[in-house]
Every structure is written in structure tokens, then in C-alpha cells.
């Protein structure tokens, strides 16, 4: 493994593609191996123990690809498994919570910050914990929005039904006078235009996918891991794996990524259980 090794990225399904998209945009010279656990999504309704077990299986697979760093591109897995999966790894691992929390604490003017995410992410309290580490005075208001993942994965990104659902979820935050909203699920940046319309121009939207890509870029510099050569062809740079529904994943990925994916490989990740 060297500086030209790929970055490993994983998520419970397609939501982490928003992180992959930002990595492609912000760090275009880097190679990447992406795994989407499409057979076992969503993670947001699973127990902490299950999320840790799934995450460790995926980490073992990614290590077979000789990755030089790993991005946990899933808010639930970051909240429930990040610290556990860091143990014993000899490569850097980052999640999608810390960078977003830092930026939100910096841009908020009144210290009232909303966080939306899956049930697992909100109940973990990880965003509140991270925000208060940066600014103990902030007030954090969490709201679980479990229906939105399914709507995104159906492709209803600009649908009136999705807008109505977002509006109903946002009602609970309407009277909290928040000036900053963290889109605390990797699916949610795909609904940014709807959140902007519902939340209004006075609320700053924080996209963890973008902030995580920027954190990764800084990490590669500080660890001296930045790729030393340009791989011209996207097909050589990016590999995509899933645990189920490869064709559906490929169609969705090609609708949002800056490069077309020609091949998505399906594998049984449970084969990577601990000995």
C-alpha cells in the first residue's frame, strides 16, 4: 500500500454516493473503492451491535483492496460504530459527523442548530456531542426523518410528495428559531433544493458530504497520503461494489455522479466475518 492506493468509502446503500460525488469533485486525482450495503439497508433502524458488526465486515473487505484510508460515509455507522472500528486499524478512518459539526458551530450566528437524520443517528446524540465540543453554548434540536431515505431511493428528488413530507418533519423545528440546519443523513443533500425552499433563505444548510470530502483532503495532506499521479480514466480510478441490486444501484449512481459507472460488482460481504 502506498500513496497511489485507493480510498475506501462505505455506506448502507446509495446515500454515501453524495460523499463519493464530493470526493470526485474536490479530490479528483484520488482513486476510490466504494461499497454500498444495499442488501441490509437501512442502518438507521438497526441496533448498535448490528451496525458495528456490518461495518467491521465491510472494513475487512475494503482492506483486501489495499485502501490507504477509509471514509464511513454513513451517519448511522459513524454515530454507532466509528470509534469501535478505529481500534486495531493501521490506516486513518473518518466519519461524516465531526466536520459537519465543526462547520455548523462556526457558521451559526445565534447558536441554535437543527439536525435531521435517521432515527439511529438522532437517538445516538452524536451530532449534539460533537457540536458541544466545538461550542458548549450551542442549543441543538434533533429531528428523525425516517421516510426520506426511501423517497430518495425511489428517485423522488423533486416530487411534491417529498416536499410535503419534508415540510411536516420541519414543522417541529420551525419554532426553534434555528439559523443552521445539518443535513445529517447522506441521502439528504440530494433533497437540498426542497430543504432550501422549506427552511427558507435565513437558514444555513450544512452538507456533511462536502465537509467530509474537504476533511479527507486535509487528512491526505497531513498524513502525506495524497496521490502522486493522475489516473486519467474514471473507469480505472473508481470501483463500486454492493451486496445486492447492482443494476438498480448503477442506475441511481449514474443519475448523480459526475462520471458514468459502467460496472458495479455484487458480493457477499458476510463472507468477511471475523475469524
mmCIF file of C-alpha atoms in Angstrom:
data_model
loop_
_atom_site.group_PDB
_atom_site.id
_atom_site.type_symbol
_atom_site.label_atom_id
_atom_site.label_comp_id
_atom_site.label_asym_id
_atom_site.label_seq_id
_atom_site.Cartn_x
_atom_site.Cartn_y
_atom_site.Cartn_z
ATOM 1 C CA UNK A 1 0.000 0.000 0.000
ATOM 2 C CA UNK A 2 1.311 3.438 -0.936
ATOM 3 C CA UNK A 3 0.178 6.960 -1.745
ATOM 4 C CA UNK A 4 -1.385 5.776 -5.007
ATOM 5 C CA UNK A 5 -3.606 3.260 -3.201
ATOM 6 C CA UNK A 6 -7.364 3.959 -3.266
ATOM 7 C CA UNK A 7 -9.564 5.496 -0.605
ATOM 8 C CA UNK A 8 -12.224 3.168 0.793
ATOM 9 C CA UNK A 9 -15.729 4.584 1.178
ATOM 10 C CA UNK A 10 -18.764 2.742 2.522
ATOM 11 C CA UNK A 11 -22.410 3.333 3.288
ATOM 12 C CA UNK A 12 -25.533 1.342 3.992
ATOM 13 C CA UNK A 13 -26.637 1.908 0.396
ATOM 14 C CA UNK A 14 -26.760 4.752 -2.106
ATOM 15 C CA UNK A 15 -26.730 7.733 0.271
ATOM 16 C CA UNK A 16 -22.956 7.630 0.582
ATOM 17 C CA UNK A 17 -22.752 8.364 -3.120
ATOM 18 C CA UNK A 18 -23.164 12.019 -2.148
ATOM 19 C CA UNK A 19 -19.859 11.694 -0.295
ATOM 20 C CA UNK A 20 -18.309 9.834 -3.240
ATOM 21 C CA UNK A 21 -19.532 12.613 -5.543
ATOM 22 C CA UNK A 22 -17.834 15.288 -3.433
ATOM 23 C CA UNK A 23 -14.602 13.274 -3.265
ATOM 24 C CA UNK A 24 -14.645 13.030 -7.078
ATOM 25 C CA UNK A 25 -15.204 16.771 -7.328
ATOM 26 C CA UNK A 26 -12.884 18.032 -4.592
ATOM 27 C CA UNK A 27 -10.049 15.475 -4.814
ATOM 28 C CA UNK A 28 -10.221 14.385 -8.472
ATOM 29 C CA UNK A 29 -6.796 12.711 -8.609
ATOM 30 C CA UNK A 30 -7.626 10.133 -5.936
ATOM 31 C CA UNK A 31 -8.685 6.549 -6.590
ATOM 32 C CA UNK A 32 -11.685 5.165 -4.702
ATOM 33 C CA UNK A 33 -13.333 1.866 -3.807
ATOM 34 C CA UNK A 34 -16.981 2.277 -2.765
ATOM 35 C CA UNK A 35 -19.122 -0.338 -1.028
ATOM 36 C CA UNK A 36 -22.883 0.047 -0.616
ATOM 37 C CA UNK A 37 -24.566 -2.449 1.707
ATOM 38 C CA UNK A 38 -27.763 -2.491 -0.329
ATOM 39 C CA UNK A 39 -28.827 -5.933 0.906
ATOM 40 C CA UNK A 40 -29.046 -4.813 4.543
ATOM 41 C CA UNK A 41 -30.172 -1.193 4.420
ATOM 42 C CA UNK A 42 -31.319 0.852 6.190
ATOM 43 C CA UNK A 43 -28.843 1.001 9.063
ATOM 44 C CA UNK A 44 -30.878 3.664 10.843
ATOM 45 C CA UNK A 45 -33.321 1.099 12.251
ATOM 46 C CA UNK A 46 -30.670 -1.451 13.291
ATOM 47 C CA UNK A 47 -29.183 -1.944 16.762
ATOM 48 C CA UNK A 48 -25.762 -0.529 17.573
ATOM 49 C CA UNK A 49 -24.321 -4.045 17.825
ATOM 50 C CA UNK A 50 -25.606 -4.925 14.354
ATOM 51 C CA UNK A 51 -24.269 -1.724 12.791
ATOM 52 C CA UNK A 52 -20.838 -2.398 14.333
ATOM 53 C CA UNK A 53 -20.821 -5.959 13.002
ATOM 54 C CA UNK A 54 -21.832 -4.883 9.491
ATOM 55 C CA UNK A 55 -19.244 -2.088 9.494
ATOM 56 C CA UNK A 56 -16.441 -4.416 10.556
ATOM 57 C CA UNK A 57 -17.304 -6.852 7.758
ATOM 58 C CA UNK A 58 -17.122 -4.044 5.206
ATOM 59 C CA UNK A 59 -13.833 -2.771 6.647
ATOM 60 C CA UNK A 60 -12.353 -6.256 6.203
ATOM 61 C CA UNK A 61 -13.438 -6.256 2.555
ATOM 62 C CA UNK A 62 -12.017 -2.780 1.927
ATOM 63 C CA UNK A 63 -8.688 -3.809 3.427
ATOM 64 C CA UNK A 64 -8.438 -6.561 0.790
ATOM 65 C CA UNK A 65 -8.455 -3.698 -1.756
ATOM 66 C CA UNK A 66 -5.354 -2.229 -0.066
ATOM 67 C CA UNK A 67 -7.049 1.090 0.728
ATOM 68 C CA UNK A 68 -4.916 3.810 2.336
ATOM 69 C CA UNK A 69 -7.758 5.496 4.243
ATOM 70 C CA UNK A 70 -11.433 4.823 4.944
ATOM 71 C CA UNK A 71 -14.417 7.167 4.941
ATOM 72 C CA UNK A 72 -17.503 5.971 6.803
ATOM 73 C CA UNK A 73 -19.994 7.707 4.501
ATOM 74 C CA UNK A 74 -22.980 6.873 6.652
ATOM 75 C CA UNK A 75 -24.209 8.971 9.571
ATOM 76 C CA UNK A 76 -25.628 5.983 11.454
ATOM 77 C CA UNK A 77 -22.419 3.939 11.118
ATOM 78 C CA UNK A 78 -20.360 6.995 12.082
ATOM 79 C CA UNK A 79 -22.512 7.584 15.149
ATOM 80 C CA UNK A 80 -22.648 3.987 16.311
ATOM 81 C CA UNK A 81 -19.524 2.265 15.011
ATOM 82 C CA UNK A 82 -16.727 4.739 14.183
ATOM 83 C CA UNK A 83 -14.847 4.553 17.473
ATOM 84 C CA UNK A 84 -15.166 0.782 17.591
ATOM 85 C CA UNK A 85 -13.901 0.174 14.047
ATOM 86 C CA UNK A 86 -10.921 2.509 14.513
ATOM 87 C CA UNK A 87 -9.485 0.068 17.052
ATOM 88 C CA UNK A 88 -6.774 -2.078 15.549
ATOM 89 C CA UNK A 89 -6.684 -0.323 12.175
ATOM 90 C CA UNK A 90 -3.337 0.967 10.923
ATOM 91 C CA UNK A 91 -4.880 3.393 8.425
ATOM 92 C CA UNK A 92 -6.833 6.606 9.110
ATOM 93 C CA UNK A 93 -10.625 6.432 9.331
ATOM 94 C CA UNK A 94 -13.009 9.391 9.308
ATOM 95 C CA UNK A 95 -16.784 9.695 9.500
ATOM 96 C CA UNK A 96 -19.306 12.273 8.352
ATOM 97 C CA UNK A 97 -20.239 13.875 11.671
ATOM 98 C CA UNK A 98 -17.240 15.778 13.010
ATOM 99 C CA UNK A 99 -16.524 18.011 10.007
ATOM 100 C CA UNK A 100 -20.182 18.994 9.661
ATOM 101 C CA UNK A 101 -20.431 19.777 13.373
ATOM 102 C CA UNK A 102 -17.339 21.981 13.245
ATOM 103 C CA UNK A 103 -18.631 23.972 10.274
ATOM 104 C CA UNK A 104 -22.134 24.325 11.743
ATOM 105 C CA UNK A 105 -20.731 25.640 15.020
ATOM 106 C CA UNK A 106 -18.665 28.180 13.062
ATOM 107 C CA UNK A 107 -21.416 29.494 10.778
ATOM 108 C CA UNK A 108 -24.296 29.643 13.287
ATOM 109 C CA UNK A 109 -24.975 33.216 14.382
ATOM 110 C CA UNK A 110 -27.455 32.552 17.183
ATOM 111 C CA UNK A 111 -26.159 29.160 18.385
ATOM 112 C CA UNK A 112 -29.443 27.374 17.612
ATOM 113 C CA UNK A 113 -28.707 24.440 15.328
ATOM 114 C CA UNK A 114 -31.091 21.868 13.886
ATOM 115 C CA UNK A 115 -30.018 18.333 12.982
ATOM 116 C CA UNK A 116 -32.100 15.990 10.843
ATOM 117 C CA UNK A 117 -31.223 12.349 10.261
ATOM 118 C CA UNK A 118 -32.263 8.754 10.676
ATOM 119 C CA UNK A 119 -33.702 7.548 13.971
ATOM 120 C CA UNK A 120 -30.395 5.861 14.832
ATOM 121 C CA UNK A 121 -28.351 8.997 14.196
ATOM 122 C CA UNK A 122 -30.647 11.298 16.166
ATOM 123 C CA UNK A 123 -31.031 8.921 19.097
ATOM 124 C CA UNK A 124 -27.257 8.467 19.316
ATOM 125 C CA UNK A 125 -26.838 12.153 20.182
ATOM 126 C CA UNK A 126 -23.507 12.177 18.344
ATOM 127 C CA UNK A 127 -24.131 15.431 16.497
ATOM 128 C CA UNK A 128 -25.078 17.201 19.718
ATOM 129 C CA UNK A 129 -21.976 15.821 21.429
ATOM 130 C CA UNK A 130 -19.726 16.916 18.552
ATOM 131 C CA UNK A 131 -21.327 20.362 18.318
ATOM 132 C CA UNK A 132 -20.906 20.995 22.032
ATOM 133 C CA UNK A 133 -17.252 20.020 21.851
ATOM 134 C CA UNK A 134 -16.772 22.897 19.418
ATOM 135 C CA UNK A 135 -19.119 25.277 21.237
ATOM 136 C CA UNK A 136 -20.582 24.258 24.618
ATOM 137 C CA UNK A 137 -23.137 27.078 24.397
ATOM 138 C CA UNK A 138 -24.989 25.863 21.290
ATOM 139 C CA UNK A 139 -28.546 24.598 21.522
ATOM 140 C CA UNK A 140 -29.149 21.542 19.374
ATOM 141 C CA UNK A 141 -32.534 20.389 18.131
ATOM 142 C CA UNK A 142 -32.669 16.940 16.550
ATOM 143 C CA UNK A 143 -35.432 15.545 14.354
ATOM 144 C CA UNK A 144 -35.590 11.994 12.978
ATOM 145 C CA UNK A 145 -36.894 11.883 9.398
ATOM 146 C CA UNK A 146 -37.080 8.145 8.612
ATOM 147 C CA UNK A 147 -39.269 8.371 5.485
ATOM 148 C CA UNK A 148 -36.850 10.496 3.490
ATOM 149 C CA UNK A 149 -34.336 7.736 2.733
ATOM 150 C CA UNK A 150 -36.972 5.664 0.938
ATOM 151 C CA UNK A 151 -38.177 8.684 -1.034
ATOM 152 C CA UNK A 152 -34.637 9.460 -2.191
ATOM 153 C CA UNK A 153 -34.004 5.863 -3.175
ATOM 154 C CA UNK A 154 -37.247 5.889 -5.186
ATOM 155 C CA UNK A 155 -35.788 8.830 -7.067
ATOM 156 C CA UNK A 156 -38.466 11.284 -5.847
ATOM 157 C CA UNK A 157 -35.946 14.109 -5.525
ATOM 158 C CA UNK A 158 -38.186 16.902 -6.833
ATOM 159 C CA UNK A 159 -41.608 15.453 -6.079
ATOM 160 C CA UNK A 160 -44.471 17.260 -4.353
ATOM 161 C CA UNK A 161 -44.948 14.278 -2.022
ATOM 162 C CA UNK A 162 -41.335 14.562 -0.860
ATOM 163 C CA UNK A 163 -41.770 18.296 -0.342
ATOM 164 C CA UNK A 164 -44.856 17.691 1.776
ATOM 165 C CA UNK A 165 -43.061 15.096 3.913
ATOM 166 C CA UNK A 166 -40.087 17.425 4.413
ATOM 167 C CA UNK A 167 -42.491 20.203 5.407
ATOM 168 C CA UNK A 168 -44.164 18.030 8.006
ATOM 169 C CA UNK A 169 -40.834 16.981 9.527
ATOM 170 C CA UNK A 170 -39.557 20.553 9.541
ATOM 171 C CA UNK A 171 -42.633 21.780 11.439
ATOM 172 C CA UNK A 172 -41.049 20.595 14.676
ATOM 173 C CA UNK A 173 -38.004 22.799 14.043
ATOM 174 C CA UNK A 174 -39.981 25.778 12.787
ATOM 175 C CA UNK A 175 -40.479 27.307 16.226
ATOM 176 C CA UNK A 176 -36.938 26.697 17.493
ATOM 177 C CA UNK A 177 -35.507 29.759 15.695
ATOM 178 C CA UNK A 178 -32.646 27.722 14.218
ATOM 179 C CA UNK A 179 -30.334 29.545 11.842
ATOM 180 C CA UNK A 180 -28.341 26.464 10.808
ATOM 181 C CA UNK A 181 -29.523 23.006 9.709
ATOM 182 C CA UNK A 182 -27.249 19.967 9.383
ATOM 183 C CA UNK A 183 -28.440 17.535 6.711
ATOM 184 C CA UNK A 184 -27.433 14.633 8.933
ATOM 185 C CA UNK A 185 -28.048 11.771 6.522
ATOM 186 C CA UNK A 186 -26.023 11.271 3.367
ATOM 187 C CA UNK A 187 -29.241 10.962 1.336
ATOM 188 C CA UNK A 188 -30.445 14.415 2.309
ATOM 189 C CA UNK A 189 -28.089 16.573 0.181
ATOM 190 C CA UNK A 190 -29.990 15.184 -2.813
ATOM 191 C CA UNK A 191 -33.046 16.995 -1.401
ATOM 192 C CA UNK A 192 -31.157 20.246 -0.829
ATOM 193 C CA UNK A 193 -33.439 22.305 -3.079
ATOM 194 C CA UNK A 194 -36.512 21.135 -1.147
ATOM 195 C CA UNK A 195 -34.879 21.838 2.219
ATOM 196 C CA UNK A 196 -33.856 25.258 0.991
ATOM 197 C CA UNK A 197 -37.443 26.019 -0.044
ATOM 198 C CA UNK A 198 -38.972 24.711 3.185
ATOM 199 C CA UNK A 199 -36.370 26.096 5.622
ATOM 200 C CA UNK A 200 -36.068 29.484 3.941
ATOM 201 C CA UNK A 201 -33.095 31.612 2.976
ATOM 202 C CA UNK A 202 -32.388 32.587 6.587
ATOM 203 C CA UNK A 203 -31.257 29.064 7.495
ATOM 204 C CA UNK A 204 -27.749 27.914 6.515
ATOM 205 C CA UNK A 205 -27.728 24.323 5.251
ATOM 206 C CA UNK A 206 -24.648 22.287 6.169
ATOM 207 C CA UNK A 207 -23.843 19.387 3.841
ATOM 208 C CA UNK A 208 -21.747 16.733 5.647
ATOM 209 C CA UNK A 209 -20.802 15.130 2.306
ATOM 210 C CA UNK A 210 -18.949 18.233 1.141
ATOM 211 C CA UNK A 211 -17.397 18.925 4.539
ATOM 212 C CA UNK A 212 -16.201 15.310 4.820
ATOM 213 C CA UNK A 213 -14.519 15.483 1.402
ATOM 214 C CA UNK A 214 -12.711 18.626 2.492
ATOM 215 C CA UNK A 215 -11.660 16.968 5.773
ATOM 216 C CA UNK A 216 -10.381 13.982 3.785
ATOM 217 C CA UNK A 217 -8.363 16.298 1.554
ATOM 218 C CA UNK A 218 -6.705 17.865 4.622
ATOM 219 C CA UNK A 219 -6.088 14.418 6.103
ATOM 220 C CA UNK A 220 -4.329 13.199 2.960
ATOM 221 C CA UNK A 221 -2.039 16.216 3.134
ATOM 222 C CA UNK A 222 -1.277 15.900 6.840
ATOM 223 C CA UNK A 223 -0.622 12.148 6.582
ATOM 224 C CA UNK A 224 1.319 12.592 3.320
ATOM 225 C CA UNK A 225 -1.033 10.219 1.543
ATOM 226 C CA UNK A 226 -2.118 12.382 -1.381
ATOM 227 C CA UNK A 227 -1.987 10.525 -4.694
ATOM 228 C CA UNK A 228 1.252 11.149 -6.563
ATOM 229 C CA UNK A 229 -0.039 10.509 -10.072
ATOM 230 C CA UNK A 230 -3.129 11.225 -12.130
ATOM 231 C CA UNK A 231 -5.175 8.271 -13.340
ATOM 232 C CA UNK A 232 -6.907 9.684 -16.383
ATOM 233 C CA UNK A 233 -9.710 7.236 -16.981
ATOM 234 C CA UNK A 234 -12.534 7.246 -14.437
ATOM 235 C CA UNK A 235 -13.101 3.528 -15.003
ATOM 236 C CA UNK A 236 -9.616 2.820 -13.670
ATOM 237 C CA UNK A 237 -9.969 5.194 -10.745
ATOM 238 C CA UNK A 238 -13.305 4.169 -9.257
ATOM 239 C CA UNK A 239 -14.574 0.735 -8.250
ATOM 240 C CA UNK A 240 -18.094 0.133 -6.953
ATOM 241 C CA UNK A 241 -19.349 -2.875 -5.001
ATOM 242 C CA UNK A 242 -22.733 -3.664 -3.461
ATOM 243 C CA UNK A 243 -24.287 -6.511 -1.504
ATOM 244 C CA UNK A 244 -27.455 -6.592 -3.657
ATOM 245 C CA UNK A 245 -29.336 -4.922 -6.547
ATOM 246 C CA UNK A 246 -26.258 -3.946 -8.553
ATOM 247 C CA UNK A 247 -28.206 -2.770 -11.615
ATOM 248 C CA UNK A 248 -30.515 -0.501 -9.618
ATOM 249 C CA UNK A 249 -27.531 0.931 -7.753
ATOM 250 C CA UNK A 250 -25.718 1.591 -11.023
ATOM 251 C CA UNK A 251 -28.720 3.435 -12.476
ATOM 252 C CA UNK A 252 -29.036 5.624 -9.396
ATOM 253 C CA UNK A 253 -25.300 6.319 -9.231
ATOM 254 C CA UNK A 254 -25.207 7.391 -12.863
ATOM 255 C CA UNK A 255 -28.021 9.850 -12.189
ATOM 256 C CA UNK A 256 -25.999 11.799 -9.596
ATOM 257 C CA UNK A 257 -22.260 11.172 -10.105
ATOM 258 C CA UNK A 258 -20.032 13.278 -12.370
ATOM 259 C CA UNK A 259 -18.766 10.130 -14.138
ATOM 260 C CA UNK A 260 -20.762 7.242 -15.561
ATOM 261 C CA UNK A 261 -20.230 3.884 -13.895
ATOM 262 C CA UNK A 262 -20.003 1.028 -16.352
ATOM 263 C CA UNK A 263 -19.763 -1.808 -13.849
ATOM 264 C CA UNK A 264 -20.970 -2.470 -10.304
ATOM 265 C CA UNK A 265 -19.892 -5.744 -8.725
ATOM 266 C CA UNK A 266 -22.063 -7.641 -6.271
ATOM 267 C CA UNK A 267 -20.501 -9.598 -3.412
ATOM 268 C CA UNK A 268 -21.495 -11.398 -0.235
ATOM 269 C CA UNK A 269 -19.924 -9.183 2.413
ATOM 270 C CA UNK A 270 -20.904 -11.598 5.184
ATOM 271 C CA UNK A 271 -18.008 -13.744 3.998
ATOM 272 C CA UNK A 272 -15.772 -11.165 5.662
ATOM 273 C CA UNK A 273 -16.946 -12.058 9.169
ATOM 274 C CA UNK A 274 -14.279 -12.146 11.882
ATOM 275 C CA UNK A 275 -12.487 -15.429 12.364
#
